[in-house]
Short mmCIF file of C-alpha atoms (C1' of nucleotides) in Angstrom, two decimals:
data_model
loop_
_atom_site.label_atom_id
_atom_site.label_comp_id
_atom_site.label_asym_id
_atom_site.label_seq_id
_atom_site.Cartn_x
_atom_site.Cartn_y
_atom_site.Cartn_z
CA MET N 1 -6.94 34.46 28.13
CA THR N 2 -3.22 34.64 28.63
CA ASP N 3 -1.82 33.48 25.36
CA PRO N 4 -2.10 36.02 22.55
CA PHE N 5 -1.76 33.35 19.89
CA LYS N 6 -4.59 31.22 21.17
CA ASP N 7 -6.52 34.37 21.70
CA GLN N 8 -6.16 35.22 18.06
CA VAL N 9 -6.98 31.74 16.81
CA LEU N 10 -10.14 31.77 18.82
CA ALA N 11 -11.13 35.31 17.98
CA ARG N 12 -10.79 34.70 14.28
CA PHE N 13 -12.66 31.44 14.46
CA MET N 14 -15.55 33.04 16.29
CA ALA N 15 -15.66 36.07 14.06
CA GLN N 16 -15.79 33.90 10.95
CA ARG N 17 -18.80 32.09 12.22
CA GLY N 18 -20.64 34.90 13.89
CA LEU N 19 -20.18 33.39 17.33
CA LYS N 20 -20.42 35.51 20.41
CA SER N 21 -18.04 35.91 23.24
CA THR N 22 -19.79 35.29 26.52
CA ARG N 23 -18.84 35.22 30.16
CA GLN N 24 -19.39 31.46 30.37
CA ARG N 25 -17.23 30.73 27.39
CA GLY N 26 -14.53 32.91 28.82
CA LEU N 27 -14.58 31.08 32.12
CA ILE N 28 -14.55 27.67 30.55
CA ILE N 29 -11.89 28.42 27.98
CA ASP N 30 -9.62 30.09 30.50
CA ALA N 31 -9.97 27.27 32.96
CA PHE N 32 -9.29 24.78 30.22
CA LEU N 33 -6.25 26.47 28.76
CA GLN N 34 -4.74 27.11 32.14
CA THR N 35 -4.95 23.50 33.20
CA PRO N 36 -2.33 21.13 31.96
CA GLY N 37 -3.13 17.50 31.43
CA HIS N 38 -6.18 15.60 30.34
CA LEU N 39 -9.45 16.96 31.61
CA SER N 40 -12.77 15.26 31.53
CA VAL N 41 -15.84 17.41 31.19
CA GLU N 42 -16.53 16.62 34.81
CA ASP N 43 -13.11 17.95 35.86
CA LEU N 44 -13.50 21.08 33.86
CA TRP N 45 -17.02 21.67 35.03
CA ALA N 46 -15.84 21.46 38.62
CA LYS N 47 -13.22 24.13 38.01
CA VAL N 48 -15.69 26.40 36.32
CA ARG N 49 -18.35 25.96 38.96
CA ALA N 50 -15.87 27.11 41.54
CA LEU N 51 -15.90 30.46 39.75
CA ASP N 52 -19.55 30.51 38.80
CA PRO N 53 -21.83 27.85 40.25
CA LYS N 54 -24.54 28.54 37.72
CA VAL N 55 -22.70 27.35 34.63
CA SER N 56 -24.30 24.17 33.33
CA VAL N 57 -22.62 21.03 32.03
CA ALA N 58 -24.31 21.52 28.73
CA THR N 59 -22.41 24.74 28.22
CA VAL N 60 -19.18 23.02 29.04
CA TYR N 61 -19.90 20.34 26.47
CA ARG N 62 -20.87 22.93 23.90
CA THR N 63 -17.79 24.99 24.55
CA MET N 64 -15.49 22.02 24.31
CA LYS N 65 -16.97 21.21 20.94
CA LEU N 66 -16.14 24.73 19.95
CA LEU N 67 -12.54 24.39 21.04
CA LEU N 68 -12.31 21.10 19.26
CA ASP N 69 -13.60 22.64 16.06
CA CYS N 70 -11.18 25.52 16.11
CA GLY N 71 -8.30 23.23 16.91
CA LEU N 72 -7.43 24.54 20.35
CA ALA N 73 -8.32 21.28 22.02
CA HIS N 74 -7.81 17.63 21.24
CA ALA N 75 -10.03 14.81 22.41
CA ARG N 76 -8.60 11.66 23.91
CA ASN N 77 -10.05 8.40 24.92
CA PHE N 78 -8.03 6.45 27.38
CA GLY N 79 -10.42 3.60 27.79
CA ASP N 80 -12.36 4.62 30.87
CA GLY N 81 -15.74 5.79 29.70
CA GLN N 82 -14.89 9.47 29.43
CA THR N 83 -13.61 11.70 26.71
CA ARG N 84 -10.74 13.79 27.92
CA TYR N 85 -9.57 17.06 26.49
CA GLU N 86 -6.17 18.54 26.20
CA ALA N 87 -4.97 21.96 25.13
CA ALA N 88 -3.59 21.68 21.64
CA VAL N 89 -1.70 24.81 20.80
CA GLY N 90 1.39 26.28 22.35
CA LYS N 91 2.69 22.91 23.20
CA HIS N 92 4.46 20.50 20.99
CA HIS N 93 2.57 17.56 19.77
CA HIS N 94 3.17 14.67 22.05
CA ASP N 95 2.04 11.15 22.68
CA HIS N 96 1.37 9.16 25.81
CA LEU N 97 2.78 6.38 27.87
CA ILE N 98 0.07 5.03 30.10
CA CYS N 99 0.67 2.77 33.07
CA THR N 100 -1.94 0.06 33.15
CA SER N 101 -1.31 -0.55 36.82
CA CYS N 102 -1.31 2.86 38.50
CA GLY N 103 -2.88 4.87 35.69
CA SER N 104 -0.13 7.46 35.57
CA ILE N 105 0.37 9.15 32.25
CA LEU N 106 3.68 10.26 30.89
CA GLU N 107 4.02 12.41 27.83
CA PHE N 108 6.72 12.22 25.24
CA GLU N 109 7.48 13.41 21.78
CA ASN N 110 9.56 11.87 19.10
CA ASP N 111 10.16 13.50 15.78
CA ARG N 112 11.41 10.38 14.11
CA ILE N 113 8.18 8.58 14.84
CA GLU N 114 6.21 11.50 13.50
CA ALA N 115 8.28 11.51 10.36
CA LEU N 116 7.67 7.81 9.83
CA GLN N 117 3.96 8.30 10.38
CA ASP N 118 3.83 10.90 7.66
CA ALA N 119 5.79 8.64 5.37
CA VAL N 120 3.43 5.75 5.92
CA ALA N 121 0.40 7.95 5.41
CA SER N 122 1.55 9.44 2.15
CA ARG N 123 2.44 5.99 0.92
CA HIS N 124 -1.26 5.22 1.30
CA GLY N 125 -2.38 8.47 -0.26
CA PHE N 126 -3.52 9.95 3.03
CA ARG N 127 -3.08 13.50 4.09
CA VAL N 128 -2.77 13.33 7.87
CA THR N 129 -4.26 16.09 9.94
CA SER N 130 -3.75 14.65 13.39
CA HIS N 131 -2.94 11.49 15.17
CA LYS N 132 -2.79 9.86 18.50
CA MET N 133 -0.55 7.24 19.83
CA GLU N 134 -0.70 5.59 23.17
CA LEU N 135 1.68 3.08 24.63
CA TYR N 136 0.31 0.96 27.44
CA GLY N 137 2.47 -0.85 29.93
CA LEU N 138 4.01 -0.74 33.35
CA CYS N 139 5.80 2.32 34.60
CA ARG N 140 9.06 1.98 36.43
CA SER N 141 7.66 2.00 39.93
CA CYS N 142 4.86 -0.45 39.16
CA GLN N 143 7.38 -2.82 37.66
CA GLY N 144 9.24 -2.61 40.94
CA GLN N 145 6.16 -3.45 42.97
CA LEU N 146 5.46 -6.51 40.88
CA GLU N 147 8.99 -7.72 41.41
CA SER N 148 7.90 -11.10 42.77
CA SER N 149 8.51 -12.74 39.43
CA ALA N 150 12.08 -13.17 38.21
CA GLU N 151 13.24 -10.87 35.46
CA GLU N 152 16.44 -9.81 33.78
CA GLU N 153 18.10 -6.39 33.75
CA ARG N 154 19.00 -4.64 30.59
CA MET H 1 -13.90 -22.34 16.87
CA THR H 2 -11.64 -22.76 13.93
CA ASP H 3 -8.24 -21.77 15.21
CA PRO H 4 -6.61 -24.31 17.51
CA PHE H 5 -4.36 -21.70 19.05
CA LYS H 6 -7.13 -19.33 20.02
CA ASP H 7 -9.07 -22.30 21.14
CA GLN H 8 -6.34 -23.24 23.53
CA VAL H 9 -5.82 -19.72 24.85
CA LEU H 10 -9.48 -19.48 25.60
CA ALA H 11 -9.85 -22.94 27.05
CA ARG H 12 -6.99 -22.40 29.42
CA PHE H 13 -8.24 -19.02 30.47
CA MET H 14 -11.68 -20.36 31.25
CA ALA H 15 -10.40 -23.43 33.04
CA GLN H 16 -8.19 -21.31 35.26
CA ARG H 17 -11.11 -19.24 36.39
CA GLY H 18 -13.77 -21.85 36.59
CA LEU H 19 -15.74 -20.29 33.76
CA LYS H 20 -18.21 -22.32 31.83
CA SER H 21 -18.52 -22.92 28.16
CA THR H 22 -22.00 -22.09 26.97
CA ARG H 23 -23.83 -22.04 23.71
CA GLN H 24 -24.13 -18.24 23.79
CA ARG H 25 -20.46 -17.72 24.40
CA GLY H 26 -19.67 -20.09 21.58
CA LEU H 27 -21.89 -18.19 19.18
CA ILE H 28 -20.54 -14.83 20.15
CA ILE H 29 -16.90 -15.84 20.15
CA ASP H 30 -17.16 -17.63 16.84
CA ALA H 31 -18.94 -14.74 15.21
CA PHE H 32 -16.37 -12.36 16.58
CA LEU H 33 -13.31 -14.31 15.57
CA GLN H 34 -14.65 -14.99 12.12
CA THR H 35 -15.29 -11.36 11.38
CA PRO H 36 -12.41 -9.21 10.31
CA GLY H 37 -12.38 -5.54 11.09
CA HIS H 38 -13.64 -3.42 13.91
CA LEU H 39 -16.92 -4.53 15.37
CA SER H 40 -19.10 -2.58 17.67
CA VAL H 41 -21.20 -4.51 20.15
CA GLU H 42 -24.17 -3.59 18.04
CA ASP H 43 -22.59 -5.15 14.94
CA LEU H 44 -21.67 -8.29 16.77
CA TRP H 45 -25.03 -8.57 18.43
CA ALA H 46 -26.70 -8.40 15.03
CA LYS H 47 -24.59 -11.25 13.74
CA VAL H 48 -25.31 -13.36 16.76
CA ARG H 49 -29.02 -12.67 16.72
CA ALA H 50 -29.15 -13.97 13.18
CA LEU H 51 -28.14 -17.33 14.63
CA ASP H 52 -30.08 -17.12 17.86
CA PRO H 53 -32.53 -14.26 18.30
CA LYS H 54 -32.72 -14.78 22.02
CA VAL H 55 -29.18 -13.81 22.90
CA SER H 56 -29.18 -10.54 24.82
CA VAL H 57 -26.86 -7.58 24.44
CA ALA H 58 -25.81 -8.00 28.01
CA THR H 59 -24.31 -11.35 27.18
CA VAL H 60 -22.46 -9.88 24.26
CA TYR H 61 -20.99 -7.20 26.49
CA ARG H 62 -20.08 -9.75 29.11
CA THR H 63 -18.46 -12.04 26.58
CA MET H 64 -16.45 -9.25 25.03
CA LYS H 65 -15.09 -8.39 28.42
CA LEU H 66 -14.05 -11.98 28.70
CA LEU H 67 -12.22 -11.89 25.38
CA LEU H 68 -10.59 -8.66 26.37
CA ASP H 69 -9.38 -10.16 29.62
CA CYS H 70 -7.89 -13.21 28.00
CA GLY H 71 -6.23 -11.13 25.32
CA LEU H 72 -8.11 -12.45 22.30
CA ALA H 73 -9.68 -9.09 21.58
CA HIS H 74 -8.53 -5.51 21.63
CA ALA H 75 -10.73 -2.52 22.25
CA ARG H 76 -10.55 0.55 20.05
CA ASN H 77 -12.07 3.95 20.25
CA PHE H 78 -12.25 5.79 17.01
CA GLY H 79 -14.02 8.81 18.31
CA ASP H 80 -17.61 8.02 17.52
CA GLY H 81 -19.28 7.05 20.74
CA GLN H 82 -18.77 3.31 20.43
CA THR H 83 -16.11 0.95 21.55
CA ARG H 84 -15.04 -1.34 18.75
CA TYR H 85 -13.42 -4.71 19.08
CA GLU H 86 -10.91 -6.45 16.97
CA ALA H 87 -9.52 -9.97 17.07
CA ALA H 88 -6.08 -9.83 18.57
CA VAL H 89 -4.35 -13.10 17.90
CA GLY H 90 -3.26 -14.63 14.66
CA LYS H 91 -2.75 -11.30 13.03
CA HIS H 92 0.19 -9.00 13.13
CA HIS H 93 -0.07 -5.95 15.21
CA HIS H 94 -1.17 -3.06 13.09
CA ASP H 95 -2.24 0.54 13.36
CA HIS H 96 -4.89 2.62 11.65
CA LEU H 97 -5.31 5.37 9.16
CA ILE H 98 -8.75 6.87 9.56
CA CYS H 99 -10.41 9.16 7.08
CA THR H 100 -12.19 11.95 8.90
CA SER H 101 -14.41 12.61 5.93
CA CYS H 102 -15.73 9.23 4.79
CA GLY H 103 -14.82 7.21 7.88
CA SER H 104 -12.93 4.54 5.99
CA ILE H 105 -10.23 2.77 7.91
CA LEU H 106 -7.00 1.52 6.47
CA GLU H 107 -4.63 -0.71 8.38
CA PHE H 108 -0.89 -0.67 8.23
CA GLU H 109 2.08 -1.93 10.10
CA ASN H 110 5.51 -0.48 10.37
CA ASP H 111 8.30 -2.18 12.24
CA ARG H 112 10.49 0.86 12.43
CA ILE H 113 7.82 2.79 14.25
CA GLU H 114 7.34 -0.08 16.64
CA ALA H 115 11.05 -0.20 17.30
CA LEU H 116 11.13 3.51 18.05
CA GLN H 117 8.16 3.16 20.37
CA ASP H 118 9.97 0.55 22.38
CA ALA H 119 13.06 2.68 22.50
CA VAL H 120 11.15 5.68 23.77
CA ALA H 121 9.36 3.61 26.36
CA SER H 122 12.45 2.04 27.81
CA ARG H 123 14.08 5.43 27.94
CA HIS H 124 11.27 6.34 30.33
CA GLY H 125 11.53 3.14 32.30
CA PHE H 126 8.32 1.74 30.87
CA ARG H 127 7.74 -1.79 29.85
CA VAL H 128 5.22 -1.62 27.05
CA THR H 129 2.61 -4.33 26.78
CA SER H 130 0.50 -2.89 24.01
CA HIS H 131 -0.15 0.26 22.13
CA LYS H 132 -2.42 1.90 19.71
CA MET H 133 -1.78 4.46 17.13
CA GLU H 134 -4.26 6.18 14.90
CA LEU H 135 -3.60 8.66 12.14
CA TYR H 136 -6.51 10.87 11.19
CA GLY H 137 -6.79 12.66 7.93
CA LEU H 138 -8.21 12.59 4.44
CA CYS H 139 -7.99 9.53 2.27
CA ARG H 140 -7.08 9.85 -1.35
CA SER H 141 -10.59 9.96 -2.73
CA CYS H 142 -11.88 12.43 -0.15
CA GLN H 143 -8.99 14.75 -0.91
CA GLY H 144 -10.15 14.71 -4.50
CA GLN H 145 -13.74 15.50 -3.63
CA LEU H 146 -12.83 18.47 -1.49
CA GLU H 147 -10.63 19.87 -4.18
CA SER H 148 -13.32 22.27 -5.29
CA SER H 149 -13.67 24.26 -2.11
CA ALA H 150 -11.08 26.98 -1.92
CA GLU H 151 -8.81 27.05 1.12
CA GLU H 152 -9.18 29.95 3.46
CA GLU H 153 -5.88 31.39 4.62
CA ARG H 154 -5.04 30.64 8.19
"C1'" DC C 1 -26.33 -30.61 43.28
"C1'" DT C 2 -23.59 -26.13 43.02
"C1'" DG C 3 -22.53 -22.21 41.14
"C1'" DC C 4 -21.71 -19.81 37.03
"C1'" DG C 5 -24.34 -17.85 33.07
"C1'" DT C 6 -28.40 -15.87 30.88
"C1'" DG C 7 -32.25 -12.80 29.65
"C1'" DC C 8 -34.75 -9.04 30.90
"C1'" DA C 9 -35.51 -4.77 32.52
"C1'" DA C 10 -33.93 -1.19 35.32
"C1'" DA C 11 -30.10 1.67 36.27
"C1'" DA C 12 -25.80 4.10 35.29
"C1'" DA C 13 -22.79 7.00 33.07
"C1'" DC C 14 -21.95 10.22 29.61
"C1'" DT C 15 -23.60 13.42 26.03
"C1'" DT C 16 -26.90 15.80 23.24
"C1'" DT C 17 -31.09 18.56 22.49
"C1'" DG C 18 -35.54 21.34 22.73
"C1'" DC C 19 -37.06 25.37 24.53
"C1'" DA C 20 -37.98 29.74 26.68
"C1'" DA C 21 -35.43 33.29 28.80
"C1'" DC C 22 -31.24 36.07 28.19
"C1'" DA C 23 -27.23 38.54 26.54
"C1'" DA C 24 -23.93 40.20 23.01
"C1'" DT C 25 -23.44 42.86 18.93
"C1'" DA P 1 -33.61 44.64 17.29
"C1'" DT P 2 -31.49 40.55 15.92
"C1'" DT P 3 -29.32 36.47 16.53
"C1'" DG P 4 -26.53 33.61 19.05
"C1'" DT P 5 -26.20 31.57 23.95
"C1'" DT P 6 -27.55 29.67 28.35
"C1'" DG P 7 -29.69 26.76 31.92
"C1'" DC P 8 -32.66 23.31 32.80
"C1'" DA P 9 -34.63 19.20 32.18
"C1'" DA P 10 -35.82 15.68 29.17
"C1'" DA P 11 -34.15 12.46 25.93
"C1'" DG P 12 -30.34 9.77 23.70
"C1'" DT P 13 -26.56 6.50 23.70
"C1'" DT P 14 -23.75 3.13 25.23
"C1'" DT P 15 -22.66 -0.01 28.90
"C1'" DT P 16 -23.48 -2.15 33.45
"C1'" DT P 17 -26.17 -4.53 37.01
"C1'" DG P 18 -29.72 -6.94 40.02
"C1'" DC P 19 -32.45 -10.84 39.96
"C1'" DA P 20 -34.74 -15.12 39.31
"C1'" DC P 21 -34.37 -18.92 36.40
"C1'" DG P 22 -31.57 -22.15 33.62
"C1'" DC P 23 -27.78 -24.92 32.44
"C1'" DA P 24 -22.84 -26.74 32.61
"C1'" DG P 25 -19.76 -29.37 35.20
#
DNA sequence: CTGCGTGCAAAAACTTTGCAACAAT
DNA sequence: ATTGTTGCAAAGTTTTTGCACGCAG
């Protein structure tokens, strides 16, 4: 693993629970942490199999659950049938703009929104541990392609 | 159907596409629109079967896709394996606070957050058509219950 | 009539699990 | 040695589909 902080998070988590560090876990976790973006288990499995064709999907699923539990990964659901995973540490929290036409995903972060979220939550007595926010719409280029209908500039 | 507006939306949608109005669709759509909250297909199917035991799940799935397409329903994914549906019209847009301990869901709306979302989107050239936002954490009562267990340092 | 809609069962797609062999501590 | 881990295949879940029959327009 390249990042000493993640390394430590993981090491402590595993030590606390008596988990063992295996070759497969190493492969999967490295591949996951080194890949930016939103990976499905299928994606990740493909990457890992390139390094070791014997690793089974089950192990990938099990390892992702591990990363989820220790907070190094977040799960996302963008509406196609698959759960996608994203590295969670070493990167600011961010949310997503998703183009419903071409499927492209743009990330953004906005502290003011986060602050308002916390405010809303505490108003309801909640202690927020995580959140997700997705904005769906048309990206710039897809808007251009659908230009046939009249529209105003801003 | 009880709501003349939804009625019209649906009627127009179906007319445009040459879809037919059947007893099953009526049952399913009525049951759906009359139920507040976040229904899984299973939930909805149960309600419909109480009225007509012969309706199949397949029809429920097919009808929900219909409602999704015409904008009368929104799909949600709260992280358990099921897609949940929620009536979309005649109710302000709202977001969700989800308790990760007891699973309770609280709805809220916040115009300032919405305004910021739009601002962020247009800064990226997006035209937003919809969004979802979910805050995960502990609700008031679950915070109380977990008070006893001492917090490990991180 | 014509074609869309329905139920049923089979099939898909995605994830989880039981189990015996295996590896890390 | 002991105990957690893996691969494989079987089993679960949730959702989709093919088909022949039925029903709305």
